[in-house]
Short mmCIF file of C-alpha atoms in Angstrom, two decimals:
data_model
loop_
_atom_site.label_atom_id
_atom_site.label_comp_id
_atom_site.label_asym_id
_atom_site.label_seq_id
_atom_site.Cartn_x
_atom_site.Cartn_y
_atom_site.Cartn_z
CA MET G 729 -3.91 -34.03 49.42
CA ASN G 730 -7.47 -34.75 50.44
CA LYS G 731 -9.14 -38.12 50.29
CA GLU G 732 -11.31 -37.26 47.26
CA LEU G 733 -8.33 -36.16 45.16
CA ARG G 734 -6.39 -39.27 46.12
CA GLY G 735 -9.39 -41.36 45.13
CA ILE G 736 -9.54 -39.67 41.75
CA LEU G 737 -5.82 -40.12 41.12
CA GLU G 738 -6.13 -43.79 42.05
CA SER G 739 -9.20 -44.32 39.84
CA ASP G 740 -8.96 -44.60 36.05
CA LEU G 741 -10.89 -41.36 35.40
CA LEU G 742 -7.88 -39.35 34.22
CA GLU G 743 -6.65 -42.15 31.96
CA ARG G 744 -10.09 -42.54 30.38
CA TYR G 745 -10.30 -38.76 29.94
CA LEU G 746 -6.98 -38.68 28.08
CA LEU G 747 -8.03 -41.56 25.86
CA GLY G 748 -11.37 -39.88 25.10
CA GLU G 749 -13.49 -42.44 26.93
CA VAL G 750 -15.50 -40.28 29.31
CA SER G 751 -19.09 -39.05 29.36
CA GLU G 752 -19.79 -35.31 29.04
CA GLN G 753 -20.44 -35.20 32.79
CA GLU G 754 -17.12 -36.86 33.60
CA LYS G 755 -15.32 -34.59 31.15
CA ALA G 756 -16.75 -31.50 32.86
CA LYS G 757 -15.66 -32.92 36.22
CA VAL G 758 -12.08 -33.48 35.03
CA LEU G 759 -11.87 -29.99 33.54
CA GLU G 760 -13.12 -28.49 36.78
CA LEU G 761 -10.57 -30.51 38.77
CA ARG G 762 -7.83 -29.47 36.37
CA ARG G 763 -8.74 -25.85 37.02
CA THR G 764 -8.96 -26.11 40.80
CA SER G 765 -6.39 -28.73 41.79
CA PRO G 766 -2.67 -28.29 41.09
CA GLU G 767 -2.12 -32.03 41.75
CA ILE G 768 -4.63 -33.07 39.09
CA ARG G 769 -3.31 -30.47 36.68
CA GLU G 770 0.25 -31.70 37.13
CA ALA G 771 -0.80 -35.33 36.67
CA LEU G 772 -2.71 -34.48 33.48
CA ASP G 773 0.04 -32.26 32.08
CA LYS G 774 2.69 -34.93 32.60
CA GLN G 775 0.53 -37.66 31.16
CA GLU G 776 -0.39 -35.56 28.12
CA ALA G 777 3.30 -34.75 27.50
CA THR G 778 4.11 -38.48 27.79
CA LEU G 779 1.43 -39.47 25.28
CA GLU G 780 2.56 -36.68 22.95
CA GLN G 781 6.09 -38.08 23.12
CA ILE G 782 4.81 -41.55 22.22
CA ALA G 783 2.82 -40.21 19.26
CA LEU G 784 5.92 -38.36 18.04
CA GLU G 785 8.04 -41.49 18.41
CA GLN G 786 5.46 -43.53 16.53
CA GLN G 787 4.96 -40.99 13.75
CA MET G 788 4.74 -42.17 10.14
CA THR G 789 5.98 -40.26 7.12
CA THR G 790 3.12 -38.64 5.26
CA PRO G 791 2.86 -39.52 1.55
CA PRO G 792 4.64 -37.17 -0.89
CA GLY G 793 2.39 -34.39 -2.12
CA LEU G 794 0.08 -34.50 0.90
CA ARG G 795 1.67 -31.41 2.45
CA ASP G 796 0.78 -29.37 -0.65
CA LYS G 797 -2.78 -30.70 -0.64
CA VAL G 798 -3.23 -29.84 3.03
CA LEU G 799 -1.73 -26.38 2.62
CA ARG G 800 -3.76 -25.62 -0.50
CA GLN G 801 -7.08 -26.33 1.21
CA ASP G 802 -9.37 -23.43 1.95
CA TYR G 803 -8.76 -21.90 5.38
CA PRO G 804 -11.18 -18.98 5.49
CA VAL G 805 -10.02 -16.16 7.74
CA GLU G 806 -13.43 -14.62 8.38
CA PRO G 807 -15.86 -16.51 10.62
CA GLN G 808 -18.53 -18.33 8.61
CA VAL G 809 -21.87 -16.53 8.41
CA PRO G 810 -24.88 -18.72 9.18
CA SER G 811 -26.80 -19.40 5.95
CA SER G 812 -30.14 -18.19 7.39
CA ARG G 813 -28.71 -14.68 7.59
CA LEU G 814 -27.53 -14.52 3.98
CA SER G 815 -29.95 -12.05 2.40
CA TYR G 816 -27.68 -9.58 0.64
CA THR G 817 -28.37 -8.03 -2.74
CA TRP G 818 -25.97 -8.85 -5.57
CA LEU G 819 -24.44 -5.39 -5.23
CA ALA G 820 -23.76 -5.82 -1.56
CA TYR G 821 -22.45 -9.30 -2.28
CA ALA G 822 -20.08 -7.97 -4.94
CA ALA G 823 -18.96 -5.16 -2.65
CA SER G 824 -18.24 -7.59 0.17
CA LEU G 825 -16.30 -9.80 -2.24
CA LEU G 826 -14.22 -6.78 -3.20
CA LEU G 827 -13.65 -5.98 0.45
CA VAL G 828 -12.55 -9.54 1.18
CA ALA G 829 -10.30 -9.53 -1.91
CA GLY G 830 -8.82 -6.22 -0.77
CA GLY G 831 -8.34 -7.61 2.72
CA VAL G 832 -6.65 -10.72 1.35
CA TRP G 833 -4.40 -8.54 -0.83
CA ILE G 834 -3.37 -6.40 2.15
CA TRP G 835 -2.83 -9.50 4.24
CA GLN G 836 -0.70 -11.03 1.50
CA GLN G 837 1.40 -7.86 1.25
CA GLN G 838 1.90 -7.89 4.99
CA ARG G 839 2.89 -11.54 4.84
CA ILE G 840 5.33 -10.83 2.00
CA ASN G 841 6.89 -8.00 4.01
CA GLU G 842 7.08 -10.22 7.10
CA LEU G 843 8.63 -13.07 5.14
CA GLU G 844 11.16 -10.76 3.49
CA ALA G 845 12.15 -9.41 6.90
CA GLN G 846 12.41 -12.98 8.21
CA ALA G 847 14.54 -14.03 5.23
CA THR G 848 16.93 -11.12 5.80
CA ALA G 849 17.18 -11.95 9.50
CA TYR G 850 17.87 -15.62 8.71
CA THR G 851 20.53 -14.70 6.13
CA GLU G 852 22.30 -12.53 8.70
CA GLN G 853 21.96 -15.28 11.31
CA ILE G 854 23.46 -17.86 8.93
CA ALA G 855 26.37 -15.56 8.01
CA GLN G 856 27.06 -15.01 11.72
CA MET G 857 26.87 -18.73 12.43
CA GLU G 858 29.23 -19.49 9.53
CA ALA G 859 31.72 -16.94 10.83
CA ASP G 860 31.44 -18.38 14.37
CA CYS G 861 31.81 -21.89 13.03
CA GLN G 862 34.91 -20.98 11.03
CA LYS G 863 36.44 -19.31 14.09
CA THR G 864 35.66 -22.34 16.25
CA ASN G 865 37.16 -24.70 13.64
CA LEU G 866 40.37 -22.67 13.49
CA GLN G 867 40.63 -22.56 17.29
CA PHE G 868 39.90 -26.27 17.51
CA ALA G 869 42.64 -27.01 14.96
CA PHE G 870 45.03 -24.76 16.89
CA ILE G 871 44.32 -26.43 20.23
CA ASN G 872 44.75 -29.89 18.70
CA ALA G 873 47.92 -29.08 16.76
CA PRO G 874 50.82 -31.36 17.83
CA ASP G 875 52.96 -28.34 18.71
CA THR G 876 50.37 -26.74 20.98
CA GLN G 877 51.00 -27.26 24.71
CA PRO G 878 48.19 -26.58 27.15
CA ALA G 879 49.70 -24.68 30.10
CA VAL G 880 47.48 -24.72 33.18
CA LEU G 881 48.08 -21.68 35.40
CA THR G 882 47.04 -22.49 38.95
CA GLY G 883 46.16 -20.30 41.91
CA THR G 884 48.49 -18.54 44.33
CA ASP G 885 48.16 -17.41 47.93
CA TYR G 886 46.66 -14.19 46.57
CA ALA G 887 43.89 -16.07 44.68
CA PRO G 888 44.07 -19.78 45.64
CA ASN G 889 41.15 -21.01 43.49
CA SER G 890 42.33 -19.46 40.24
CA MET G 891 42.79 -21.51 37.11
CA VAL G 892 43.69 -20.24 33.64
CA ILE G 893 44.58 -22.34 30.59
CA VAL G 894 46.93 -20.98 27.93
CA TYR G 895 47.35 -22.97 24.71
CA TRP G 896 50.95 -22.17 23.79
CA ASN G 897 52.38 -22.91 20.31
CA PRO G 898 56.06 -21.99 19.80
CA THR G 899 56.02 -23.14 16.13
CA GLU G 900 53.20 -20.83 15.14
CA LYS G 901 54.31 -18.23 17.71
CA ALA G 902 50.76 -17.83 18.94
CA CYS G 903 48.64 -18.53 22.01
CA LEU G 904 45.00 -18.66 23.15
CA LEU G 905 43.79 -18.05 26.69
CA ARG G 906 40.74 -19.38 28.53
CA VAL G 907 39.72 -18.69 32.11
CA ALA G 908 38.32 -21.53 34.17
CA ASN G 909 38.20 -19.47 37.34
CA LEU G 910 39.43 -16.03 38.42
CA PRO G 911 37.95 -13.87 41.19
CA ASP G 912 35.99 -10.74 40.22
CA ILE G 913 37.99 -7.51 40.45
CA PRO G 914 36.96 -3.83 40.75
CA ALA G 915 36.02 -1.97 37.55
CA ASP G 916 39.24 0.10 37.65
CA LYS G 917 41.39 -3.06 37.54
CA THR G 918 42.18 -5.59 34.83
CA TYR G 919 43.89 -8.96 34.57
CA GLN G 920 47.15 -9.02 32.63
CA LEU G 921 49.13 -11.98 31.25
CA TRP G 922 52.94 -11.95 31.54
CA ALA G 923 55.79 -14.10 30.26
CA ASP G 924 58.90 -14.41 32.41
CA ILE G 925 61.90 -14.15 30.03
CA ASP G 926 65.37 -14.17 31.54
CA GLY G 927 63.99 -12.99 34.87
CA GLU G 928 62.01 -10.13 33.37
CA MET G 929 58.21 -10.00 33.14
CA LYS G 930 57.09 -9.10 29.60
CA SER G 931 53.43 -8.24 28.98
CA LEU G 932 51.36 -10.50 26.71
CA GLY G 933 48.29 -8.27 27.03
CA THR G 934 45.29 -7.61 29.27
CA PHE G 935 42.01 -9.53 29.21
CA ASN G 936 38.52 -9.48 30.63
CA HIS G 937 38.21 -12.60 32.78
CA GLN G 938 34.46 -12.89 32.19
CA SER G 939 34.78 -12.83 28.37
CA ALA G 940 37.63 -15.31 28.65
CA GLN G 941 35.34 -17.73 30.47
CA GLU G 942 33.06 -17.86 27.45
CA GLU G 943 35.52 -17.87 24.57
CA LEU G 944 39.19 -18.43 23.77
CA LEU G 945 41.07 -15.13 23.62
CA PRO G 946 44.17 -14.68 21.43
CA MET G 947 47.07 -13.14 23.41
CA ALA G 948 50.56 -11.97 22.37
CA TYR G 949 53.35 -14.56 22.05
CA LEU G 950 57.02 -14.15 22.98
CA ASP G 951 59.86 -16.63 22.50
CA HIS G 952 61.89 -18.11 25.37
CA ALA G 953 59.16 -17.71 28.00
CA GLU G 954 60.07 -19.64 31.16
CA SER G 955 56.77 -19.13 32.92
CA LEU G 956 53.33 -17.59 32.36
CA ASN G 957 51.76 -15.38 35.01
CA VAL G 958 48.50 -13.51 35.58
CA THR G 959 48.40 -10.39 37.77
CA VAL G 960 45.82 -7.75 38.65
CA GLU G 961 46.77 -4.33 37.24
CA PRO G 962 45.17 -0.88 36.84
CA ALA G 963 42.62 -0.72 33.97
CA GLY G 964 44.41 -0.36 30.65
CA GLY G 965 47.35 -2.50 31.75
CA ASN G 966 50.71 -1.87 33.36
CA ASP G 967 54.33 -1.63 32.13
CA HIS G 968 55.60 -3.65 35.07
CA ALA G 969 53.96 -6.62 36.69
CA THR G 970 52.62 -6.10 40.23
CA VAL G 971 53.94 -9.30 41.74
CA SER G 972 51.92 -8.86 44.95
CA THR G 973 48.73 -9.48 42.93
CA LEU G 974 50.01 -12.61 41.19
CA SER G 975 46.80 -14.63 40.79
CA ALA G 976 47.85 -17.64 38.66
CA ALA G 977 51.14 -18.99 37.30
CA VAL G 978 52.84 -21.96 35.67
CA ALA G 979 56.36 -22.80 34.50
CA ILE G 980 56.65 -23.87 30.85
CA MET H 1069 9.13 -31.63 20.58
CA LEU H 1070 8.66 -27.88 20.15
CA SER H 1071 10.24 -25.53 22.69
CA LYS H 1072 7.84 -24.04 25.22
CA GLN H 1073 8.10 -20.65 23.53
CA ALA H 1074 7.50 -21.98 20.00
CA TYR H 1075 4.61 -24.08 21.30
CA GLN H 1076 2.98 -21.03 22.92
CA HIS H 1077 3.48 -19.04 19.73
CA LEU H 1078 1.76 -21.77 17.73
CA CYS H 1079 -1.22 -21.80 20.12
CA ASP H 1080 -1.48 -18.00 19.87
CA GLN H 1081 -1.38 -18.12 16.07
CA LEU H 1082 -4.10 -20.74 15.92
CA GLN H 1083 -6.34 -18.86 18.31
CA ALA H 1084 -5.74 -15.60 16.41
CA ARG H 1085 -6.65 -17.37 13.12
CA ASP H 1086 -3.25 -16.73 11.61
CA GLN H 1087 -2.93 -19.03 8.57
CA ALA H 1088 0.83 -19.19 9.07
CA CYS H 1089 0.18 -21.80 11.77
CA ILE H 1090 -1.02 -24.41 9.25
CA PRO H 1091 2.40 -25.24 7.72
CA LEU H 1092 3.94 -25.10 11.21
CA ILE H 1093 1.43 -27.61 12.56
CA TYR H 1094 1.94 -29.82 9.53
CA ASP H 1095 5.72 -29.76 9.79
CA HIS H 1096 5.81 -30.45 13.51
CA TYR H 1097 2.82 -32.70 14.05
CA GLY H 1098 1.71 -33.86 10.57
CA ASP H 1099 3.63 -37.15 10.73
CA ALA H 1100 2.50 -37.88 14.30
CA LEU H 1101 -1.18 -37.21 13.47
CA TYR H 1102 -0.84 -39.20 10.25
CA GLY H 1103 0.65 -42.12 12.20
CA ILE H 1104 -2.38 -42.27 14.49
CA ILE H 1105 -4.87 -41.85 11.63
CA TYR H 1106 -3.15 -44.47 9.48
CA ARG H 1107 -3.16 -47.03 12.28
CA ILE H 1108 -6.90 -46.52 12.71
CA VAL H 1109 -8.00 -46.59 9.04
CA GLY H 1110 -5.21 -48.84 7.74
CA ARG H 1111 -5.11 -47.43 4.21
CA GLU H 1112 -2.90 -44.69 2.83
CA GLU H 1113 -5.56 -43.08 0.64
CA ASP H 1114 -8.08 -42.85 3.49
CA ALA H 1115 -5.44 -41.71 5.97
CA ALA H 1116 -4.42 -38.88 3.63
CA GLU H 1117 -8.03 -37.73 3.25
CA VAL H 1118 -8.66 -37.88 6.98
CA LEU H 1119 -5.52 -35.85 7.64
CA GLN H 1120 -6.77 -33.19 5.21
CA ASP H 1121 -10.15 -33.16 7.01
CA THR H 1122 -8.32 -32.95 10.34
CA PHE H 1123 -6.58 -29.74 9.28
CA VAL H 1124 -9.86 -28.20 8.14
CA LYS H 1125 -11.40 -29.05 11.53
CA ILE H 1126 -8.35 -27.76 13.43
CA TRP H 1127 -8.70 -24.49 11.54
CA GLU H 1128 -12.47 -24.24 11.97
CA ASN H 1129 -12.31 -24.87 15.70
CA GLY H 1130 -8.95 -23.20 16.36
CA SER H 1131 -10.42 -20.11 17.96
CA THR H 1132 -12.23 -22.30 20.50
CA TYR H 1133 -9.09 -24.15 21.58
CA ASP H 1134 -8.47 -23.38 25.26
CA PRO H 1135 -4.97 -24.13 26.63
CA GLU H 1136 -6.49 -24.32 30.11
CA ARG H 1137 -8.26 -27.51 29.05
CA GLY H 1138 -5.14 -29.31 27.85
CA ARG H 1139 -2.26 -29.38 25.41
CA LEU H 1140 -2.75 -28.39 21.79
CA PHE H 1141 -1.46 -31.75 20.59
CA THR H 1142 -3.97 -33.67 22.72
CA TRP H 1143 -6.74 -31.50 21.29
CA MET H 1144 -5.56 -32.15 17.73
CA VAL H 1145 -5.18 -35.88 18.33
CA ASN H 1146 -8.77 -36.05 19.56
CA ILE H 1147 -9.96 -34.40 16.35
CA ALA H 1148 -7.85 -36.71 14.19
CA ARG H 1149 -8.83 -39.83 16.12
CA ASN H 1150 -12.57 -39.06 16.00
CA LEU H 1151 -12.47 -38.37 12.25
CA ALA H 1152 -10.45 -41.54 11.65
CA ILE H 1153 -12.80 -43.68 13.76
CA ASN H 1154 -15.81 -42.18 11.93
CA ARG H 1155 -14.14 -43.07 8.63
CA ARG H 1156 -13.38 -46.61 9.81
CA ASN H 1157 -16.99 -47.04 10.93
CA SER H 1158 -18.54 -45.52 7.78
CA LYS H 1159 -20.60 -47.77 5.53
CA GLY H 1160 -18.53 -47.01 2.42
CA PHE H 1161 -15.31 -47.84 4.22
CA ARG H 1162 -16.65 -51.15 5.53
CA GLN H 1163 -17.90 -52.19 2.08
CA GLN H 1164 -14.50 -51.45 0.57
CA THR H 1165 -12.71 -53.51 3.17
CA GLU H 1166 -15.05 -56.51 3.16
CA VAL H 1167 -12.71 -58.67 1.11
CA GLN H 1168 -9.65 -57.66 3.07
CA THR H 1169 -11.41 -58.14 6.40
CA ASP H 1170 -11.77 -61.89 5.91
CA GLU H 1171 -8.04 -62.21 5.37
CA LYS H 1172 -7.32 -59.95 8.32
CA LEU H 1173 -9.53 -61.94 10.69
CA VAL H 1174 -7.78 -65.17 9.80
CA TYR H 1175 -4.46 -63.46 10.31
CA LEU H 1176 -5.46 -61.96 13.64
CA SER H 1177 -6.82 -65.23 14.98
CA ASP H 1178 -3.56 -66.94 14.13
CA ARG H 1179 -1.54 -64.47 16.11
CA SER H 1180 -0.60 -64.70 19.70
CA ARG H 1181 -3.30 -62.76 21.49
CA GLU H 1182 -1.16 -60.29 23.29
CA THR H 1183 1.59 -59.40 20.87
CA VAL H 1184 1.91 -55.82 19.75
CA PRO H 1185 0.06 -55.22 16.48
CA GLU H 1186 2.39 -54.98 13.52
CA THR H 1187 1.59 -51.34 12.79
CA VAL H 1188 3.22 -50.20 16.04
CA ASP H 1189 7.01 -50.18 16.14
CA VAL H 1190 8.57 -51.30 19.39
CA LYS H 1191 10.78 -48.28 19.84
CA GLY H 1192 11.22 -45.20 21.99
CA MET H 1193 9.54 -45.19 25.37
CA LEU H 1194 7.13 -47.98 24.39
CA GLN H 1195 9.98 -50.47 24.26
CA LYS H 1196 10.78 -49.73 27.90
CA ILE H 1197 7.56 -51.09 29.32
CA ASP H 1198 6.29 -54.64 29.57
CA GLU H 1199 4.65 -56.03 26.43
CA LYS H 1200 1.23 -56.56 28.05
CA TYR H 1201 1.00 -52.85 28.92
CA ARG H 1202 2.45 -51.80 25.57
CA THR H 1203 -0.19 -53.77 23.67
CA VAL H 1204 -3.10 -52.25 25.55
CA ILE H 1205 -1.78 -48.66 25.29
CA SER H 1206 -0.98 -49.04 21.58
CA LEU H 1207 -4.46 -50.32 20.80
CA LEU H 1208 -6.14 -47.58 22.82
CA TYR H 1209 -4.02 -44.55 22.07
CA LEU H 1210 -2.48 -45.24 18.69
CA GLN H 1211 -5.17 -47.39 17.08
CA GLY H 1212 -8.35 -45.79 18.39
CA TYR H 1213 -9.95 -48.80 20.08
CA THR H 1214 -12.18 -48.46 23.13
CA GLN H 1215 -11.33 -50.31 26.34
CA GLN H 1216 -14.25 -52.68 25.69
CA GLU H 1217 -12.99 -53.39 22.16
CA VAL H 1218 -9.51 -54.09 23.51
CA SER H 1219 -11.03 -56.44 26.09
CA ASP H 1220 -12.93 -58.30 23.34
CA ARG H 1221 -10.00 -58.38 20.99
CA LEU H 1222 -7.45 -59.64 23.49
CA GLN H 1223 -10.04 -61.75 25.32
CA ILE H 1224 -9.09 -60.41 28.72
CA PRO H 1225 -11.50 -58.92 31.30
CA LEU H 1226 -12.33 -55.22 31.04
CA GLY H 1227 -10.97 -54.71 34.58
CA THR H 1228 -7.60 -56.10 33.47
CA VAL H 1229 -7.55 -53.68 30.51
CA LYS H 1230 -8.22 -50.77 32.86
CA SER H 1231 -5.51 -51.75 35.30
CA ARG H 1232 -2.99 -52.34 32.51
CA VAL H 1233 -3.72 -48.88 31.09
CA LYS H 1234 -3.20 -47.32 34.48
CA ILE H 1235 0.02 -49.16 35.29
CA GLY H 1236 1.34 -48.79 31.72
CA LEU H 1237 0.77 -45.04 31.63
CA ARG H 1238 2.33 -44.66 35.07
CA GLU H 1239 5.43 -46.57 33.90
CA LEU H 1240 5.65 -44.48 30.73
CA ARG H 1241 5.41 -41.31 32.75
CA LYS H 1242 8.33 -42.45 34.93
CA TRP H 1243 10.43 -43.03 31.82
CA TYR H 1244 9.35 -39.69 30.41
CA ASP H 1245 10.44 -37.96 33.65
CA PHE H 1246 13.70 -39.94 33.60
CA ASP H 1247 14.44 -39.07 29.95
CA THR H 1248 13.63 -35.41 30.48
CA THR H 1249 15.87 -35.24 33.53
CA ALA H 1250 18.65 -37.14 31.74
CA ALA H 1251 18.46 -34.73 28.80
CA LEU H 1252 18.75 -31.79 31.19
CA LEU H 1253 21.68 -33.35 33.03
CA SER H 1254 23.54 -34.12 29.81
CA ALA H 1255 23.03 -30.51 28.70
CA PHE H 1256 24.68 -29.37 31.93
CA ALA H 1257 27.45 -31.93 31.50
CA ILE H 1258 28.30 -30.46 28.08
CA VAL H 1259 28.55 -26.99 29.59
CA ASP H 1260 30.87 -28.32 32.31
CA LEU H 1261 33.14 -30.00 29.78
CA GLU H 1262 33.46 -26.81 27.81
CA ILE H 1263 34.96 -25.07 30.83
#
């Protein structure tokens, strides 16, 4: 940073500018510096954001009814015509009024269409959010049920950093799976969850490990499982577990 | 505070003279602008009128607003502050407040010179800085006084006012940076917990 910029940052010029206490000449100088110096621009941006935050924190509730008054004021869309140039005949005046009225009508129709489209979009959004919320509530209740045991499947020599959590509920005979970490696999492969029952691996279904990182996935449930295991199998799943690709496991 | 995207959209609407920006500005910034106006004029009726005038001015000059010259909020605050100061300095306003002024002067002279004026709440970032800086910044930014007026009112040298503004704003900026970073970090922490 050069000496002049440092001098400006150390002076009170920027503070006075933000508080509106500068001459026109000083104002022009600050605006020029803002345009040409990233340091000055950053200092001003940060300070403006800080002052904005303070004003928001110190806001006061506007009196009831003021919003309507403000919104009902006249906000002309067309630029104002200087009075010295107003020399129309009554006919031209009436015609222009009609044009403006027509313009306003078209604008209003467009606004109505826009607002209707917005309302529909919001309704869909709300319905989606309600459905998501309901799903999350159900899953939350399931995870927190006294009979639900979280089983943490940890990595193996094949995939040492793996971690998968299965929420296992023998009373409800249901389970949910979430992936904390599993290595990426080729597109023609899939991960598959297995339950070891009496020495035999029974499939509880396949899953996409990336989707399972973002949401809880319901998997099949089988009684008398002694352990849970995740293997890598051909896309579509396998009838028999490929033990050499065992990526995560836990005894339950 | 509005998201960066929503803020940009608002600026675009104002510049394009889209009337849909008026309710948006009111809903997001109406209370903040009203707070500044009210602290300058001190009366609800006048503050309401000045806020209405502020919106007319914002609309009239909207197409000339240039984001390169500063944030939209700063631009709007300058309009609101100037209108409020004009109202406070108008002859009609002064005549109306003559009776009240006597009471106010007695009250002010009884107060400790450097306490924060009662119209500013000690909350948010302002509560994090020393009172002497808070007082000066409140009077200048939220109550529309000039540095000279603050110097006269608090009976401290103008140079002291200037240095307190500078140090106070610098301290506030540090807290703003800290709060912004903390908010970001906590957002990341939530994501981590979910996994």
